[in-house]
XYZ file of N, CA, C and O in Angstrom:
660
model
N -14.824 -12.274 59.995
C -14.640 -12.339 58.562
C -13.197 -11.917 58.261
O -12.710 -10.935 58.772
N -12.542 -12.656 57.377
C -11.145 -12.338 57.072
C -11.068 -11.243 56.015
O -12.028 -10.973 55.300
N -9.917 -10.643 55.897
C -9.690 -9.576 54.917
C -9.821 -10.115 53.502
O -10.364 -9.483 52.624
N -9.363 -11.310 53.263
C -9.414 -11.913 51.940
C -10.857 -12.028 51.454
O -11.152 -11.749 50.305
N -11.773 -12.407 52.284
C -13.174 -12.565 51.890
C -13.789 -11.215 51.551
O -14.565 -11.091 50.620
N -13.453 -10.154 52.276
C -14.011 -8.832 52.008
C -13.459 -8.228 50.716
O -14.172 -7.550 50.009
N -12.200 -8.418 50.393
C -11.613 -7.797 49.204
C -11.965 -8.537 47.923
O -11.984 -7.934 46.861
N -12.279 -9.797 47.987
C -12.601 -10.547 46.768
C -13.834 -9.988 46.071
O -13.801 -9.739 44.870
N -14.961 -9.730 46.778
C -16.115 -9.149 46.085
C -15.801 -7.764 45.511
O -16.251 -7.431 44.419
N -15.013 -6.965 46.230
C -14.652 -5.654 45.706
C -13.806 -5.781 44.442
O -13.978 -5.025 43.485
N -12.909 -6.717 44.415
C -12.066 -6.932 43.234
C -12.916 -7.345 42.045
O -12.733 -6.864 40.927
N -13.877 -8.215 42.275
C -14.745 -8.679 41.200
C -15.580 -7.516 40.658
O -15.719 -7.348 39.440
N -16.132 -6.682 41.542
C -16.936 -5.539 41.113
C -16.069 -4.551 40.320
O -16.479 -4.056 39.267
N -14.871 -4.261 40.810
C -13.984 -3.328 40.115
C -13.587 -3.869 38.745
O -13.571 -3.135 37.750
N -13.285 -5.142 38.664
C -12.921 -5.766 37.388
C -14.095 -5.720 36.414
O -13.919 -5.374 35.233
N -15.284 -6.015 36.876
C -16.472 -5.976 36.011
C -16.738 -4.556 35.514
O -17.074 -4.353 34.347
N -16.594 -3.567 36.383
C -16.813 -2.177 35.979
C -15.782 -1.755 34.936
O -16.105 -1.079 33.956
N -14.536 -2.161 35.122
C -13.493 -1.828 34.156
C -13.755 -2.461 32.797
O -13.595 -1.821 31.751
N -14.188 -3.707 32.776
C -14.496 -4.381 31.511
C -15.688 -3.728 30.817
O -15.698 -3.560 29.594
N -16.688 -3.350 31.579
C -17.864 -2.696 30.987
C -17.474 -1.349 30.392
O -17.911 -0.995 29.288
N -16.646 -0.597 31.097
C -16.201 0.691 30.580
C -15.366 0.513 29.302
O -15.524 1.260 28.341
N -14.519 -0.495 29.276
C -13.705 -0.759 28.089
C -14.576 -1.113 26.889
O -14.276 -0.763 25.759
N -15.686 -1.794 27.125
C -16.582 -2.172 26.032
C -17.393 -0.986 25.532
O -17.708 -0.888 24.347
N -17.733 -0.048 26.435
C -18.583 1.077 26.063
C -17.787 2.262 25.540
O -18.277 3.027 24.716
N -16.544 2.422 25.955
C -15.741 3.589 25.594
C -15.644 3.833 24.091
O -15.807 4.964 23.647
N -15.416 2.808 23.258
C -15.359 3.091 21.820
C -16.672 3.639 21.265
O -16.675 4.509 20.403
N -17.781 3.174 21.756
C -19.074 3.674 21.291
C -19.281 5.120 21.726
O -19.848 5.920 20.988
N -18.814 5.466 22.930
C -18.961 6.828 23.421
C -18.046 7.791 22.688
O -18.330 8.979 22.601
N -16.947 7.281 22.145
C -15.986 8.138 21.469
C -16.525 8.692 20.160
O -16.050 9.688 19.669
N -17.509 8.045 19.571
C -18.078 8.531 18.316
C -17.283 8.064 17.126
O -16.306 7.340 17.249
N -17.712 8.498 15.945
C -17.038 8.102 14.708
C -16.694 9.345 13.905
O -17.149 9.532 12.790
N -15.876 10.214 14.474
C -15.513 11.459 13.809
C -14.728 11.208 12.525
O -14.880 11.918 11.561
N -13.909 10.195 12.513
C -13.163 9.867 11.299
C -13.156 8.356 11.129
O -13.432 7.616 12.058
N -12.825 7.928 9.926
C -12.796 6.500 9.656
C -11.715 5.849 10.515
O -10.587 6.325 10.563
N -12.053 4.767 11.193
C -11.068 4.139 12.061
C -9.992 3.429 11.235
O -10.246 2.934 10.153
N -8.792 3.431 11.764
C -7.719 2.692 11.105
C -7.965 1.215 11.327
O -8.430 0.803 12.382
N -7.667 0.431 10.326
C -7.824 -1.016 10.459
C -6.698 -1.544 11.335
O -5.546 -1.171 11.149
N -7.023 -2.420 12.264
C -5.967 -2.977 13.101
C -5.059 -3.876 12.268
O -5.507 -4.541 11.346
N -3.805 -3.870 12.602
C -2.851 -4.700 11.874
C -3.045 -6.162 12.252
O -3.235 -6.494 13.410
N -3.032 -7.007 11.257
C -3.103 -8.437 11.512
C -1.752 -8.895 12.049
O -0.735 -8.230 11.869
N -1.743 -10.011 12.686
C -0.503 -10.561 13.201
C 0.283 -11.143 12.029
O 0.182 -12.312 11.713
N 1.054 -10.288 11.357
C 1.843 -10.716 10.206
C 3.284 -10.305 10.404
O 3.608 -9.521 11.285
N 4.123 -10.827 9.555
C 5.506 -10.388 9.551
C 5.876 -10.048 8.120
O 5.213 -10.483 7.182
N 6.898 -9.248 7.971
C 7.350 -8.864 6.645
C 8.864 -8.920 6.615
O 9.524 -8.752 7.629
N 9.377 -9.162 5.441
C 10.819 -9.137 5.249
C 11.092 -8.683 3.833
O 10.173 -8.606 3.025
N 12.303 -8.352 3.548
C 12.616 -7.885 2.209
C 14.061 -8.133 1.852
O 14.871 -8.519 2.683
N 14.351 -7.910 0.577
C 15.696 -8.065 0.061
C 15.879 -7.007 -1.020
O 15.228 -7.075 -2.065
N 16.723 -5.998 -0.803
C 16.863 -4.922 -1.779
C 17.448 -5.384 -3.110
O 17.403 -4.659 -4.095
N 17.965 -6.598 -3.172
C 18.516 -7.128 -4.423
C 17.436 -7.752 -5.301
O 17.649 -7.972 -6.483
N 16.271 -8.024 -4.741
C 15.189 -8.690 -5.454
C 14.317 -7.640 -6.148
O 13.698 -6.810 -5.487
N 14.258 -7.687 -7.489
C 13.524 -6.647 -8.213
C 12.025 -6.692 -7.942
O 11.372 -5.645 -7.901
N 11.450 -7.858 -7.743
C 10.017 -7.949 -7.430
C 9.745 -7.337 -6.061
O 8.752 -6.633 -5.872
N 10.640 -7.575 -5.117
C 10.505 -6.962 -3.791
C 10.595 -5.448 -3.897
O 9.868 -4.724 -3.229
N 11.463 -4.952 -4.766
C 11.587 -3.498 -4.945
C 10.320 -2.907 -5.548
O 9.907 -1.805 -5.180
N 9.677 -3.620 -6.470
C 8.396 -3.148 -7.019
C 7.362 -3.106 -5.903
O 6.597 -2.144 -5.779
N 7.349 -4.131 -5.059
C 6.433 -4.165 -3.914
C 6.706 -2.993 -2.977
O 5.771 -2.306 -2.539
N 7.963 -2.754 -2.675
C 8.336 -1.639 -1.796
C 7.890 -0.311 -2.400
O 7.354 0.557 -1.702
N 8.135 -0.149 -3.699
C 7.752 1.088 -4.366
C 6.245 1.308 -4.299
O 5.790 2.384 -3.884
N 5.455 0.312 -4.696
C 4.009 0.508 -4.695
C 3.473 0.715 -3.285
O 2.583 1.543 -3.073
N 4.014 0.015 -2.304
C 3.568 0.225 -0.926
C 3.828 1.638 -0.450
O 2.943 2.317 0.079
N 5.050 2.120 -0.657
C 5.402 3.476 -0.219
C 4.669 4.535 -1.040
O 4.197 5.542 -0.496
N 4.548 4.305 -2.348
C 3.896 5.288 -3.216
C 2.411 5.421 -2.861
O 1.891 6.533 -2.737
N 1.739 4.305 -2.670
C 0.316 4.342 -2.308
C 0.142 5.006 -0.943
O -0.776 5.807 -0.753
N 1.024 4.717 -0.012
C 0.959 5.399 1.289
C 1.083 6.907 1.111
O 0.344 7.671 1.737
N 2.003 7.342 0.270
C 2.224 8.784 0.068
C 1.016 9.451 -0.579
O 0.579 10.510 -0.122
N 0.454 8.854 -1.628
C -0.681 9.503 -2.285
C -1.966 9.341 -1.485
O -2.892 10.139 -1.640
N -2.049 8.329 -0.630
C -3.221 8.151 0.244
C -3.327 9.330 1.203
O -4.410 9.800 1.524
N -2.186 9.828 1.656
C -2.141 10.940 2.617
C -2.125 12.273 1.890
O -1.276 13.127 2.143
N -3.060 12.498 1.001
C -3.089 13.686 0.147
C -3.123 14.993 0.944
O -2.685 16.026 0.447
N -3.637 14.970 2.164
C -3.732 16.187 2.960
C -2.402 16.554 3.618
O -2.235 17.657 4.116
N -1.453 15.637 3.632
C -0.142 15.897 4.219
C 0.696 16.665 3.201
O 0.904 16.200 2.079
N 1.181 17.854 3.552
C 1.957 18.654 2.595
C 3.198 17.926 2.065
O 3.640 18.180 0.947
N 3.752 17.011 2.830
C 4.954 16.297 2.402
C 4.644 15.170 1.424
O 5.536 14.667 0.750
N 3.373 14.765 1.330
C 3.014 13.598 0.526
C 3.376 13.757 -0.945
O 3.905 12.831 -1.567
N 3.116 14.911 -1.530
C 3.449 15.131 -2.935
C 4.944 15.044 -3.188
O 5.391 14.433 -4.161
N 5.710 15.623 -2.298
C 7.171 15.561 -2.430
C 7.663 14.130 -2.242
O 8.577 13.680 -2.943
N 7.051 13.417 -1.321
C 7.433 12.022 -1.102
C 7.156 11.182 -2.345
O 7.995 10.382 -2.759
N 5.979 11.349 -2.948
C 5.628 10.587 -4.147
C 6.605 10.887 -5.281
O 7.050 9.972 -5.984
N 6.971 12.147 -5.442
C 7.924 12.524 -6.499
C 9.297 11.916 -6.218
O 9.958 11.406 -7.129
N 9.728 11.962 -4.975
C 11.026 11.389 -4.612
C 11.037 9.882 -4.853
O 12.037 9.331 -5.332
N 9.927 9.211 -4.551
C 9.843 7.769 -4.798
C 9.949 7.468 -6.291
O 10.637 6.530 -6.692
N 9.265 8.257 -7.108
C 9.363 8.077 -8.562
C 10.807 8.241 -9.027
O 11.315 7.457 -9.822
N 11.470 9.284 -8.530
C 12.852 9.548 -8.927
C 13.797 8.426 -8.502
O 14.751 8.119 -9.211
N 13.538 7.835 -7.359
C 14.418 6.787 -6.853
C 14.174 5.445 -7.540
O 15.122 4.750 -7.917
N 12.917 5.052 -7.702
C 12.599 3.704 -8.185
C 12.467 3.589 -9.710
O 12.641 2.509 -10.255
N 12.141 4.670 -10.410
C 11.923 4.607 -11.854
C 13.141 5.107 -12.617
O 13.790 6.071 -12.203
N 13.400 4.475 -13.756
C 14.456 4.962 -14.645
C 13.991 6.282 -15.257
O 12.793 6.605 -15.241
N 14.922 7.032 -15.810
C 14.582 8.315 -16.443
C 13.594 8.114 -17.589
O 12.636 8.886 -17.729
N 13.783 7.072 -18.396
C 12.853 6.838 -19.513
C 11.468 6.449 -19.014
O 10.459 6.857 -19.598
N 11.385 5.689 -17.928
C 10.074 5.330 -17.368
C 9.377 6.579 -16.826
O 8.164 6.731 -16.996
N 10.122 7.477 -16.190
C 9.519 8.716 -15.681
C 8.966 9.555 -16.825
O 7.885 10.135 -16.716
N 9.673 9.602 -17.948
C 9.187 10.351 -19.111
C 7.891 9.746 -19.645
O 6.951 10.461 -19.985
N 7.826 8.414 -19.706
C 6.617 7.740 -20.183
C 5.436 8.016 -19.239
O 4.324 8.273 -19.689
N 5.713 7.950 -17.948
C 4.666 8.208 -16.949
C 4.177 9.646 -17.065
O 2.968 9.911 -17.070
N 5.091 10.601 -17.177
C 4.720 12.017 -17.317
C 3.860 12.240 -18.560
O 2.857 12.959 -18.509
N 4.253 11.639 -19.677
C 3.484 11.788 -20.918
C 2.091 11.182 -20.771
O 1.096 11.785 -21.200
N 2.000 10.021 -20.145
C 0.686 9.381 -19.935
C -0.185 10.280 -19.067
O -1.379 10.452 -19.344
N 0.387 10.859 -18.021
C -0.376 11.716 -17.109
C -0.904 12.957 -17.824
O -2.039 13.371 -17.585
N -0.097 13.543 -18.695
C -0.554 14.726 -19.437
C -1.707 14.381 -20.370
O -2.643 15.159 -20.510
N -1.650 13.223 -20.996
C -2.730 12.801 -21.901
C -4.004 12.414 -21.157
O -5.100 12.650 -21.634
N -3.868 11.795 -19.992
C -5.016 11.191 -19.317
C -5.483 11.914 -18.060
O -6.493 11.532 -17.470
N -4.751 12.908 -17.614
C -5.112 13.684 -16.408
C -5.382 12.763 -15.212
O -6.386 12.897 -14.506
N -4.482 11.822 -15.022
C -4.590 10.868 -13.911
C -3.180 10.451 -13.502
O -2.194 10.816 -14.149
N -3.080 9.699 -12.441
C -1.803 9.232 -11.924
C -1.259 8.129 -12.835
O -1.910 7.103 -13.031
N -0.063 8.303 -13.361
C 0.535 7.353 -14.285
C 1.219 6.168 -13.635
O 1.682 5.274 -14.324
N 1.275 6.133 -12.328
C 1.790 4.970 -11.610
C 0.642 4.013 -11.312
O 0.764 2.807 -11.443
N -0.498 4.588 -10.923
C -1.685 3.797 -10.583
C -2.643 3.653 -11.770
O -3.565 2.850 -11.716
N -2.432 4.471 -12.806
C -3.327 4.527 -13.973
C -4.766 4.793 -13.522
O -5.706 4.142 -13.969
N -4.900 5.780 -12.649
C -6.215 6.112 -12.093
C -6.171 7.501 -11.469
O -5.101 8.081 -11.278
N -7.360 8.008 -11.116
C -7.454 9.300 -10.437
C -7.642 9.145 -8.934
O -7.615 10.128 -8.212
N -7.839 7.942 -8.476
C -7.988 7.735 -7.034
C -6.912 6.778 -6.536
O -5.993 6.435 -7.265
N -7.033 6.341 -5.296
C -5.999 5.531 -4.656
C -6.600 4.186 -4.246
O -7.679 4.146 -3.649
N -5.911 3.093 -4.544
C -6.450 1.776 -4.174
C -6.406 1.546 -2.666
O -5.621 2.175 -1.951
N -7.240 0.606 -2.214
C -7.256 0.268 -0.788
C -6.299 -0.881 -0.473
O -5.919 -1.072 0.670
N -5.914 -1.646 -1.495
C -4.970 -2.750 -1.317
C -4.188 -2.960 -2.606
O -4.625 -2.581 -3.677
N -3.057 -3.626 -2.486
C -2.266 -3.987 -3.663
C -1.536 -5.283 -3.384
O -1.335 -5.687 -2.247
N -1.166 -5.945 -4.468
C -0.422 -7.196 -4.384
C 0.535 -7.217 -5.570
O 0.192 -6.762 -6.658
N 1.727 -7.737 -5.380
C 2.717 -7.822 -6.445
C 3.173 -9.265 -6.570
O 3.482 -9.911 -5.564
N 3.212 -9.762 -7.813
C 3.652 -11.134 -8.065
C 4.635 -11.162 -9.227
O 4.415 -10.509 -10.255
N 5.695 -11.912 -9.067
C 6.679 -12.116 -10.128
C 6.017 -12.897 -11.258
O 5.329 -13.884 -11.018
N 6.221 -12.447 -12.507
C 5.611 -13.158 -13.636
C 6.629 -13.661 -14.654
O 6.255 -14.363 -15.581
N 7.901 -13.308 -14.508
C 8.903 -13.844 -15.422
C 10.062 -12.903 -15.628
O 10.039 -11.751 -15.203
N 11.094 -13.427 -16.322
C 12.251 -12.599 -16.631
C 12.907 -13.098 -17.906
O 12.721 -14.235 -18.324
N 13.661 -12.208 -18.510
C 14.396 -12.527 -19.724
C 15.013 -11.279 -20.297
O 14.515 -10.168 -20.086
N 16.099 -11.456 -21.011
C 16.787 -10.359 -21.682
C 17.124 -9.206 -20.730
O 16.982 -8.032 -21.058
N 17.554 -9.567 -19.515
C 18.008 -8.552 -18.575
C 16.913 -7.826 -17.803
O 17.195 -6.860 -17.101
N 15.679 -8.282 -17.946
C 14.557 -7.644 -17.258
C 13.709 -8.680 -16.528
O 13.680 -9.841 -16.917
N 13.036 -8.235 -15.493
C 12.043 -9.055 -14.789
C 10.717 -8.327 -14.853
O 10.670 -7.095 -14.896
N 9.647 -9.097 -14.873
C 8.312 -8.503 -14.909
C 7.533 -8.947 -13.676
O 7.609 -10.102 -13.265
N 6.808 -8.009 -13.119
C 5.931 -8.278 -11.981
C 4.541 -7.770 -12.337
O 4.398 -6.773 -13.052
N 3.531 -8.463 -11.868
C 2.150 -8.020 -12.062
C 1.666 -7.417 -10.761
O 1.656 -8.058 -9.712
N 1.264 -6.150 -10.835
C 0.711 -5.439 -9.677
C -0.805 -5.480 -9.790
O -1.361 -5.081 -10.813
N -1.450 -5.986 -8.762
C -2.912 -6.025 -8.712
C -3.363 -4.985 -7.706
O -2.983 -5.042 -6.533
N -4.149 -4.027 -8.179
C -4.668 -2.956 -7.324
C -6.142 -3.219 -7.051
O -6.911 -3.446 -7.986
N -6.528 -3.179 -5.806
C -7.919 -3.378 -5.399
C -8.460 -2.024 -4.957
O -7.892 -1.370 -4.088
N -9.591 -1.640 -5.570
C -10.113 -0.281 -5.405
C -11.254 -0.154 -4.415
O -11.671 0.951 -4.089
N -11.805 -1.269 -3.956
C -12.926 -1.192 -3.019
C -12.952 -2.459 -2.178
O -12.299 -3.447 -2.489
N -13.725 -2.400 -1.114
C -13.935 -3.562 -0.263
C -15.251 -4.221 -0.663
O -15.982 -3.708 -1.492
N -15.538 -5.333 -0.056
C -16.818 -5.986 -0.302
C -16.670 -7.298 -1.056
O -15.564 -7.769 -1.324
N -17.818 -7.856 -1.415
C -17.845 -9.164 -2.077
C -17.220 -9.146 -3.463
O -16.567 -10.092 -3.876
N -17.455 -8.093 -4.223
C -16.977 -8.009 -5.596
C -16.194 -6.714 -5.808
O -16.654 -5.805 -6.491
N -14.990 -6.623 -5.230
C -14.220 -5.382 -5.347
C -13.709 -5.173 -6.774
O -13.457 -6.129 -7.513
N -13.560 -3.910 -7.149
C -12.999 -3.573 -8.451
C -11.482 -3.758 -8.388
O -10.832 -3.334 -7.440
N -10.925 -4.408 -9.408
C -9.507 -4.728 -9.447
C -8.935 -4.336 -10.803
O -9.592 -4.522 -11.826
N -7.737 -3.756 -10.810
C -7.000 -3.514 -12.052
C -5.605 -4.100 -11.892
O -5.139 -4.336 -10.775
N -4.957 -4.327 -13.035
C -3.622 -4.924 -13.013
C -2.667 -4.114 -13.876
O -3.060 -3.566 -14.904
N -1.408 -4.074 -13.437
C -0.362 -3.358 -14.151
C 0.844 -4.285 -14.259
O 1.261 -4.889 -13.261
N 1.403 -4.415 -15.459
C 2.653 -5.139 -15.626
C 3.793 -4.148 -15.492
O 3.825 -3.113 -16.171
N 4.719 -4.464 -14.588
C 5.843 -3.580 -14.287
C 7.132 -4.307 -14.643
O 7.403 -5.395 -14.136
N 7.911 -3.690 -15.520
C 9.181 -4.271 -15.943
C 10.318 -3.566 -15.225
O 10.320 -2.336 -15.094
N 11.290 -4.349 -14.760
C 12.444 -3.797 -14.050
C 13.724 -4.307 -14.668
O 13.798 -5.457 -15.113
N 14.747 -3.465 -14.678
C 16.071 -3.846 -15.156
C 16.750 -4.674 -14.073
O 16.793 -4.261 -12.913
N 17.283 -5.839 -14.434
C 17.909 -6.715 -13.441
C 19.244 -6.166 -12.923
O 19.657 -6.501 -11.809
N 19.898 -5.318 -13.682
C 21.178 -4.759 -13.248
C 20.973 -3.571 -12.318
O 21.516 -3.529 -11.208
N 20.173 -2.604 -12.744
C 19.972 -1.389 -11.934
C 18.850 -1.558 -10.917
O 18.754 -0.775 -9.979
N 17.980 -2.542 -11.127
C 16.792 -2.820 -10.305
C 15.756 -1.696 -10.399
O 14.808 -1.656 -9.642
N 15.924 -0.789 -11.325
C 14.949 0.300 -11.502
C 13.810 -0.158 -12.397
O 13.990 -0.979 -13.300
N 12.637 0.417 -12.160
C 11.468 0.143 -12.987
C 11.687 0.850 -14.320
O 11.977 2.047 -14.356
N 11.544 0.097 -15.418
C 11.797 0.654 -16.745
C 10.520 0.817 -17.564
O 10.533 1.536 -18.560
N 9.430 0.151 -17.160
C 8.192 0.290 -17.918
C 7.004 -0.140 -17.058
O 7.126 -1.041 -16.226
N 5.873 0.530 -17.271
C 4.616 0.195 -16.596
C 3.526 0.173 -17.657
O 3.404 1.131 -18.429
N 2.737 -0.892 -17.687
C 1.656 -1.003 -18.675
C 0.409 -1.567 -18.004
O 0.460 -2.639 -17.395
N -0.710 -0.857 -18.122
C -1.949 -1.431 -17.593
C -2.323 -2.674 -18.393
O -2.146 -2.712 -19.615
N -2.803 -3.682 -17.703
C -3.233 -4.923 -18.356
C -4.667 -4.744 -18.764
O -5.522 -4.352 -17.959
N -4.962 -5.023 -20.013
C -6.334 -4.843 -20.510
C -7.115 -6.112 -20.463
O -6.692 -7.176 -20.446
């Protein structure tokens, strides 16, 4: 009997055992915390000159920061993002809304969405408007809210946020 014939069955057995272990290992690991969703095969790009892209960047980073509420840096990160992306007058409006409503004035809610989408809706008189769609749950009929976000075309800062009714 040649060496090749003897090692082939061993290779097949070892490969099968490895595949079986790989299939069982996640089940043995348990579900101590919610698993992170795997990233889809996507690509992203951006342009800091595009005001709609900046609104998208802001909401993505802001939601990431408030999602990580247990991280001590998250609150500081969210505040820094507000200071960077919002005009002074928009920050004042957001602060006033938060005091009246005891909720987050960027998301217009007390919790954090699971997804968001930003779409350009128009421009005029030196401003552009984007509609932010926030999705609050998964499933067949997820809860969705919308916010119109106005940005200055010169400074690219967010100048106003209004929930869509």
